[in-house]
mmCIF file of C-alpha atoms in Angstrom:
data_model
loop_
_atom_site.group_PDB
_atom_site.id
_atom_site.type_symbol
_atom_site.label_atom_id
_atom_site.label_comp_id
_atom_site.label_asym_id
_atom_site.label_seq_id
_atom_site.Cartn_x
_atom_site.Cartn_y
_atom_site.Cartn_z
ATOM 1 C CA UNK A 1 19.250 6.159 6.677
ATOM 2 C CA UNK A 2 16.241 5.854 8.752
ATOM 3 C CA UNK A 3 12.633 4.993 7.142
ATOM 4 C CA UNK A 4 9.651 5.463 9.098
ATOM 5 C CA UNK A 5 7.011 2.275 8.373
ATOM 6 C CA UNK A 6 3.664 2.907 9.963
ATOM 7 C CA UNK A 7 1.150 0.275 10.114
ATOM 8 C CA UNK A 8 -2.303 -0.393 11.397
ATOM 9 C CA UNK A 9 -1.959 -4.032 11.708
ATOM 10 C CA UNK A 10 0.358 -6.324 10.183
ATOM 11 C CA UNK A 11 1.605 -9.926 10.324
ATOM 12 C CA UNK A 12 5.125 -10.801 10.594
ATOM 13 C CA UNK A 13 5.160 -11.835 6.929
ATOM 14 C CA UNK A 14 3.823 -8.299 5.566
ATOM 15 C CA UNK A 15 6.565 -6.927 7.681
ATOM 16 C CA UNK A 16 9.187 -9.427 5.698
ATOM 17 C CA UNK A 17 7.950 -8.081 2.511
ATOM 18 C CA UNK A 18 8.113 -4.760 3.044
ATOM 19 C CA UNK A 19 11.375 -4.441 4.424
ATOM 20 C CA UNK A 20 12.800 -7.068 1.515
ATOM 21 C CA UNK A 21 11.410 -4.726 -0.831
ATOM 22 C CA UNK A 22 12.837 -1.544 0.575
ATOM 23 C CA UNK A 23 16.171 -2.856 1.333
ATOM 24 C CA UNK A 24 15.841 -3.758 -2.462
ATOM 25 C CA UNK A 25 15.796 -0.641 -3.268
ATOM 26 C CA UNK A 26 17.433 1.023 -0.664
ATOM 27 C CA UNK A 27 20.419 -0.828 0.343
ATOM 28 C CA UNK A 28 21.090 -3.271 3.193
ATOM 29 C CA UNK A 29 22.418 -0.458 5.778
ATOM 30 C CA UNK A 30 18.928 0.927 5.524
ATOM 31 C CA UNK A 31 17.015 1.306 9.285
ATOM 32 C CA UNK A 32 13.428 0.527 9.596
ATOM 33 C CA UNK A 33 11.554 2.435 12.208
ATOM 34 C CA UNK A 34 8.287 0.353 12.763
ATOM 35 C CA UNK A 35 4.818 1.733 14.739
ATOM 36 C CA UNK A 36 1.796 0.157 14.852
ATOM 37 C CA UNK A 37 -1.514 0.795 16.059
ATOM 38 C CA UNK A 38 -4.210 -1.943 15.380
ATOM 39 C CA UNK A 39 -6.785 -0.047 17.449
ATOM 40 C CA UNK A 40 -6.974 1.899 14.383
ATOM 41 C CA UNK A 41 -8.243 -0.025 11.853
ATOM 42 C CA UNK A 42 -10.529 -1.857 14.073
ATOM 43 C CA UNK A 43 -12.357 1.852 14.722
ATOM 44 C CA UNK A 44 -12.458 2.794 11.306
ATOM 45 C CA UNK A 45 -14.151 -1.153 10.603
ATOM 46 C CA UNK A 46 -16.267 -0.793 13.019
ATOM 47 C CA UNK A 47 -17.282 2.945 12.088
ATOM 48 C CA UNK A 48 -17.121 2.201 8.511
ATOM 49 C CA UNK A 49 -15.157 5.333 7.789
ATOM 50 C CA UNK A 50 -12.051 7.303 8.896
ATOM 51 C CA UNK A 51 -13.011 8.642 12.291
ATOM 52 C CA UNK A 52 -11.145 11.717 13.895
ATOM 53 C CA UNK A 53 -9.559 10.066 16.506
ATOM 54 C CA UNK A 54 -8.594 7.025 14.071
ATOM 55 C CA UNK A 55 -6.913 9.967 11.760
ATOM 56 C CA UNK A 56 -5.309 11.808 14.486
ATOM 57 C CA UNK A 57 -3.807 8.562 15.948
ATOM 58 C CA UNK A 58 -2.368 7.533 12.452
ATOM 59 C CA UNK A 59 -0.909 11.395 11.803
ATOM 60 C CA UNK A 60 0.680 11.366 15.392
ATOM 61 C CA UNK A 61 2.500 8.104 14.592
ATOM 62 C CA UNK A 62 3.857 9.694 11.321
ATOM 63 C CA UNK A 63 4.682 12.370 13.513
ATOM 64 C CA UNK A 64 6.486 10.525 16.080
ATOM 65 C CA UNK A 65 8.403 8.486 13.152
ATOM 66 C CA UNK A 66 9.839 12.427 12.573
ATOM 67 C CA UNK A 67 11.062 12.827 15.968
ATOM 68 C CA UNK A 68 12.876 9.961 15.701
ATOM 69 C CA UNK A 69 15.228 11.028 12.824
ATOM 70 C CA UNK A 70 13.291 9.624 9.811
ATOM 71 C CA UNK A 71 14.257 10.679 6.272
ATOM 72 C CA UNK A 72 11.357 9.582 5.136
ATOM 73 C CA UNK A 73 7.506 7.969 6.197
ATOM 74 C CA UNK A 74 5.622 4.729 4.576
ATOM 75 C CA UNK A 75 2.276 4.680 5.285
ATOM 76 C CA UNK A 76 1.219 1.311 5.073
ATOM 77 C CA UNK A 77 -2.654 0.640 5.523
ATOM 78 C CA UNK A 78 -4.849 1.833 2.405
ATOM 79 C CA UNK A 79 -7.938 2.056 4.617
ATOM 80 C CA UNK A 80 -6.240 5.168 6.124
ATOM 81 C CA UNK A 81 -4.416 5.849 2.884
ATOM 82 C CA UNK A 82 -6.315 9.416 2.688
ATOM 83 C CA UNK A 83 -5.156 10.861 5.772
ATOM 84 C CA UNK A 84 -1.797 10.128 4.826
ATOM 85 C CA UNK A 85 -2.683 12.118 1.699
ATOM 86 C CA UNK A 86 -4.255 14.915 4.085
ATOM 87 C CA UNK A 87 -0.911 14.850 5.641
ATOM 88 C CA UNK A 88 1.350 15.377 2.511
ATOM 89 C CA UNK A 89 1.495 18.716 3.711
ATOM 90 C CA UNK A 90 3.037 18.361 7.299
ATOM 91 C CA UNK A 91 5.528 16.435 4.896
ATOM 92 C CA UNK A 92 6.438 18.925 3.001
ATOM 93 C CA UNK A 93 7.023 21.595 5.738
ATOM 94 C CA UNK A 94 9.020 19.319 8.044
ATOM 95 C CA UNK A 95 11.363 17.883 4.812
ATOM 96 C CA UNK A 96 10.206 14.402 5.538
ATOM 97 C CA UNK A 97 8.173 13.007 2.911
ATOM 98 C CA UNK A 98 5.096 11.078 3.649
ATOM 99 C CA UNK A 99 4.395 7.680 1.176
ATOM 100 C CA UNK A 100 1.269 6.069 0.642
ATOM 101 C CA UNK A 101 2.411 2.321 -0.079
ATOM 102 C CA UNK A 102 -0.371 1.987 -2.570
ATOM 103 C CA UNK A 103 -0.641 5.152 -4.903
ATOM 104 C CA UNK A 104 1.945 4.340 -7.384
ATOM 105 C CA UNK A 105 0.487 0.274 -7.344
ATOM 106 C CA UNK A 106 -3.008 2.115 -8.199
ATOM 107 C CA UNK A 107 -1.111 4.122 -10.927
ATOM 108 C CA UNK A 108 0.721 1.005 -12.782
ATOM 109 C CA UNK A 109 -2.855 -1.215 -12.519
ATOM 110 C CA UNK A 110 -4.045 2.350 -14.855
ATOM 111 C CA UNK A 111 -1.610 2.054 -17.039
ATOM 112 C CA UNK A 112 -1.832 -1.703 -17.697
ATOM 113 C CA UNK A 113 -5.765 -1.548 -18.069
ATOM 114 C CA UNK A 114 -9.372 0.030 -18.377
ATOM 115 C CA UNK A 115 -10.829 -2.688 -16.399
ATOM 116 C CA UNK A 116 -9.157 -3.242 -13.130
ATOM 117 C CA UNK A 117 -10.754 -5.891 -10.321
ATOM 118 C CA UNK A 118 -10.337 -4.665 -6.902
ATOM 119 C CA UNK A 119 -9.715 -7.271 -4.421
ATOM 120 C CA UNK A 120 -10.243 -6.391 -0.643
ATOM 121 C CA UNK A 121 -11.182 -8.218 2.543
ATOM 122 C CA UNK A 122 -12.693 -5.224 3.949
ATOM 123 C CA UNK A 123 -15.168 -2.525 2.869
ATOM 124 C CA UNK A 124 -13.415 -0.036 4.574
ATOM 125 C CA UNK A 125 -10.363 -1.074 1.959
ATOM 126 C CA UNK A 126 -12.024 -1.632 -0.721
ATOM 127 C CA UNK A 127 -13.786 1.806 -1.316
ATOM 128 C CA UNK A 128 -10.739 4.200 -0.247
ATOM 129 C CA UNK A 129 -8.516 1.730 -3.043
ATOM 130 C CA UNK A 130 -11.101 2.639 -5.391
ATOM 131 C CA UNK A 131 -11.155 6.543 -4.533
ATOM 132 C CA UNK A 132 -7.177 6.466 -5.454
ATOM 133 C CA UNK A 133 -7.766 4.439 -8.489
ATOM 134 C CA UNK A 134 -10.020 6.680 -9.636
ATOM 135 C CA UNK A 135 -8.266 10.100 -8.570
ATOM 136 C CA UNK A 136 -4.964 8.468 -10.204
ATOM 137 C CA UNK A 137 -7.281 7.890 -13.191
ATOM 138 C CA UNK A 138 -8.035 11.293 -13.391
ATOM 139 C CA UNK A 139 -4.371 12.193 -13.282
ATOM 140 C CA UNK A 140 -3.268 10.598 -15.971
ATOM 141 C CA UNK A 141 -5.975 11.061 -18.683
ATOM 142 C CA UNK A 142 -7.855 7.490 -18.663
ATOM 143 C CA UNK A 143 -11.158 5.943 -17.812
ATOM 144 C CA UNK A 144 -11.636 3.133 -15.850
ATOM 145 C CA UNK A 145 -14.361 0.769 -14.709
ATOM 146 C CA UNK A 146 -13.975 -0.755 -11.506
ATOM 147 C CA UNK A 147 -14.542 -4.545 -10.243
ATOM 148 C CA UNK A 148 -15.246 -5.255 -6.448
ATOM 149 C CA UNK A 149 -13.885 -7.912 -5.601
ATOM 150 C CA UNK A 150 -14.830 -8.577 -1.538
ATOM 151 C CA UNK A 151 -13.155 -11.372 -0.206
ATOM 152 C CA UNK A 152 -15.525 -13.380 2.223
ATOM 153 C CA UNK A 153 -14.233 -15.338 5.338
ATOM 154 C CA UNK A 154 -10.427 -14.094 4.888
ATOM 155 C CA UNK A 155 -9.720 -13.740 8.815
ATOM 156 C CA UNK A 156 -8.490 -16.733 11.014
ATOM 157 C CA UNK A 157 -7.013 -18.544 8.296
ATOM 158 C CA UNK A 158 -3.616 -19.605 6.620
ATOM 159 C CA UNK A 159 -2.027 -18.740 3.852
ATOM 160 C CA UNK A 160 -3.207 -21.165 1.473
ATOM 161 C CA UNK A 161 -6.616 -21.055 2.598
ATOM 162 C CA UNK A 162 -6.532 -17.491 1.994
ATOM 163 C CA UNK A 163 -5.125 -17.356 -1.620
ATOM 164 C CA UNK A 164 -7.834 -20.010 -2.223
ATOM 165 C CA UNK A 165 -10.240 -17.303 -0.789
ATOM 166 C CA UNK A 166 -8.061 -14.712 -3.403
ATOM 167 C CA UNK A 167 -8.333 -17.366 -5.924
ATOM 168 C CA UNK A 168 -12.595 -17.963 -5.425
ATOM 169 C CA UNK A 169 -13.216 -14.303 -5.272
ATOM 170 C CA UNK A 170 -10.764 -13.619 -8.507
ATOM 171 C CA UNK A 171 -12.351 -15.959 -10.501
ATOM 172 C CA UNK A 172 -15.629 -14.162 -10.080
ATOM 173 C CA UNK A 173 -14.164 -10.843 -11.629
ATOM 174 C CA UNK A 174 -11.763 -12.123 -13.818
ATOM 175 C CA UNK A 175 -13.975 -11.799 -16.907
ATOM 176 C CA UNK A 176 -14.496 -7.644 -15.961
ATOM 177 C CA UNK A 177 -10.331 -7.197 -15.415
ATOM 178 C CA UNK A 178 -7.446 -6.816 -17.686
ATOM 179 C CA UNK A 179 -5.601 -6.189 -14.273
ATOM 180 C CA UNK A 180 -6.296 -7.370 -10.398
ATOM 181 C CA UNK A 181 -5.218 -4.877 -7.775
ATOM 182 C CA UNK A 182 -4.331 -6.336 -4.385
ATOM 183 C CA UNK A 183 -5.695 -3.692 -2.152
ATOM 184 C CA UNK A 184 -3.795 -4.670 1.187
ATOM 185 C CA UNK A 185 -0.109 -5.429 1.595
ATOM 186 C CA UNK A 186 -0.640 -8.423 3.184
ATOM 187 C CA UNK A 187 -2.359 -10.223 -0.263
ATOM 188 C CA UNK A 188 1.230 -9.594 -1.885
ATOM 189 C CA UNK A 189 2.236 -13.644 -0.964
ATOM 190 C CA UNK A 190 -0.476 -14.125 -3.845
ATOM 191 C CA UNK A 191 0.562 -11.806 -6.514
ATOM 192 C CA UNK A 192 2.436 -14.414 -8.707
ATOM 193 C CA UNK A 193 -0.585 -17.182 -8.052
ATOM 194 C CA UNK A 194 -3.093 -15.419 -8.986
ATOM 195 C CA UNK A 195 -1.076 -13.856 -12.100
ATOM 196 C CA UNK A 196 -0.213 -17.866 -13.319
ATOM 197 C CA UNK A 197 -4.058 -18.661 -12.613
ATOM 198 C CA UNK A 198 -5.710 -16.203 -14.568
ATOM 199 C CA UNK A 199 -3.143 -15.345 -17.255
ATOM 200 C CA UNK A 200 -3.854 -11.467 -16.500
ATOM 201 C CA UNK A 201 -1.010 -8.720 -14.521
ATOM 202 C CA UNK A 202 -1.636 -8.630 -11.158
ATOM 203 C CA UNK A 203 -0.212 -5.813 -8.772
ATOM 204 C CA UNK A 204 0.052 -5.372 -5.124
ATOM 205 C CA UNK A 205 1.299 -2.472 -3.155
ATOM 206 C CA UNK A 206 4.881 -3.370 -1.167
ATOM 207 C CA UNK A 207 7.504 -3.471 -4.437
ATOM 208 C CA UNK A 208 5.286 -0.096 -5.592
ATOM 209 C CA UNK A 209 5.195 1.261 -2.107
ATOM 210 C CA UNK A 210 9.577 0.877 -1.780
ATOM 211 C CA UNK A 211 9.870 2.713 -5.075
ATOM 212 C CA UNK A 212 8.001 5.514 -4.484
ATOM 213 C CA UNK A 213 10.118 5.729 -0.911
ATOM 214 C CA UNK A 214 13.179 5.685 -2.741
ATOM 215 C CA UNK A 215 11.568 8.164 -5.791
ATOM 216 C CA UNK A 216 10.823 10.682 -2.367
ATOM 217 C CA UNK A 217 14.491 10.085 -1.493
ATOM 218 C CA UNK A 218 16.055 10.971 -4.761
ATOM 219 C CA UNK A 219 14.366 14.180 -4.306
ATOM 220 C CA UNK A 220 15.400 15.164 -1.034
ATOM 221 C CA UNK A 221 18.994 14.856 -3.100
ATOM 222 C CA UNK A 222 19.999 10.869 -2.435
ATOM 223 C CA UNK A 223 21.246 9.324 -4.905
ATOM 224 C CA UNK A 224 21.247 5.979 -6.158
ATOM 225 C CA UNK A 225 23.894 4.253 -8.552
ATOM 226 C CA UNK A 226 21.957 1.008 -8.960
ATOM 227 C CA UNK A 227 19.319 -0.426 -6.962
ATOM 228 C CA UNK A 228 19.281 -0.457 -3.599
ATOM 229 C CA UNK A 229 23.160 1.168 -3.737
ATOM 230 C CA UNK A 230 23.141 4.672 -2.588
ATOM 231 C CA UNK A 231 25.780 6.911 -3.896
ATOM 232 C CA UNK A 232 27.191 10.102 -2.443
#
């Protein structure tokens, strides 16, 4: 089985965790088919919005993941995460599903509370995150308020200097959240620090992301006995 993981920048230890949590689910023989375009997100930061070009880039890598024998596509970048919704369609008519890694992450932090802090080192993160929170909202009958949480000075630095950044930027919303979403898939190191710190649930996208990819996959007809065991 071939999965189709489409980035528009990563690290090698956001890579790690998303294919630890997919295998988790989907079994050891799984294949990872990995593209990445970083000149993507750096046009939509410096626009501050989803250009066309930046869009048509992204859907011509999910494309390309397609062509090479793909059962399935995980879109991994949440500042793009609505051109991969845009793109459900193309999913639909080809057979091969297209996953947002963060949708069902934005559903769960609904479900566990009204008040949900948003944390984000970029704008262009941080307001697309909220647009799913909010359309997920919707969805499922609730109302939410929303927390920004922008997290200053996050680039250049290691990873304890950046969950102290997490930790700093938290700890000013912590009092308006009965839930912190991690809005990029690279915070997800952080998830069980910042939970222990603040006594409150906090979710991030790559273990929510891998379900939804094997969810997509159960309804193309795979089948799973337990997790990450596939079954005829």
């Amino acid at each position: 089985m071939r999965v189709g993981i489409v980035y528009t920048s990563t690290t090698p230890e956001l890579i790690e965790t998303v294919n630890t949590e997919l295998k988790k689910q989907l079994g050891e023989d799984v294949e990872f088919l990995n593209y990445e375009d970083p000149s993507i997100l750096a046009e939509v930061r410096d626009a501050g919005f989803v250009t066309a070009g930046a869009a048509a880039r992204l859907v011509t890598m999910f494309m390309q993941a397609v062509q090479d024998g793909a059962e399935v596509v995980l879109n991994c970048c949440s500042s793009v995460g609505e051109v991969a919704d845009a793109a459900v369609s193309i999913g639909k008519f080809t057979g091969i599903p297209i996953v947002r890694i963060d949708e069902e992450m934005c559903r769960e932090a609904v479900r566990l509370g009204a008040r949900i802090g948003v944390l984000a080192t970029l704008p262009t993160t941080l307001e697309p995150t909220k647009h799913t929170i909010e359309r997920v909202a919707r969805e499922l009958g609730k109302q939410v308020t929303l927390a920004d949480g922008l997290v200053e000075g996050a680039f250049g630095v290691d990873q304890e200097q950046f969950k102290a950044l997490l930790g700093k930027t938290a700890e000013q919303i912590r009092d308006q959240a009965d839930v912190i979403l991690l809005s990029q898939g690279s915070m997800a190191y952080a998830e069980t620090f910042l939970s222990e710190t603040y006594g409150i649930p906090v979710v991030s996208s790559p273990r929510f992301g891998a379900a939804a990819v094997r969810s997509a996959l159960e309804a193309k007809g795979y089948r799973f006995e337990r997790q990450g065991e596939m079954g005829c």
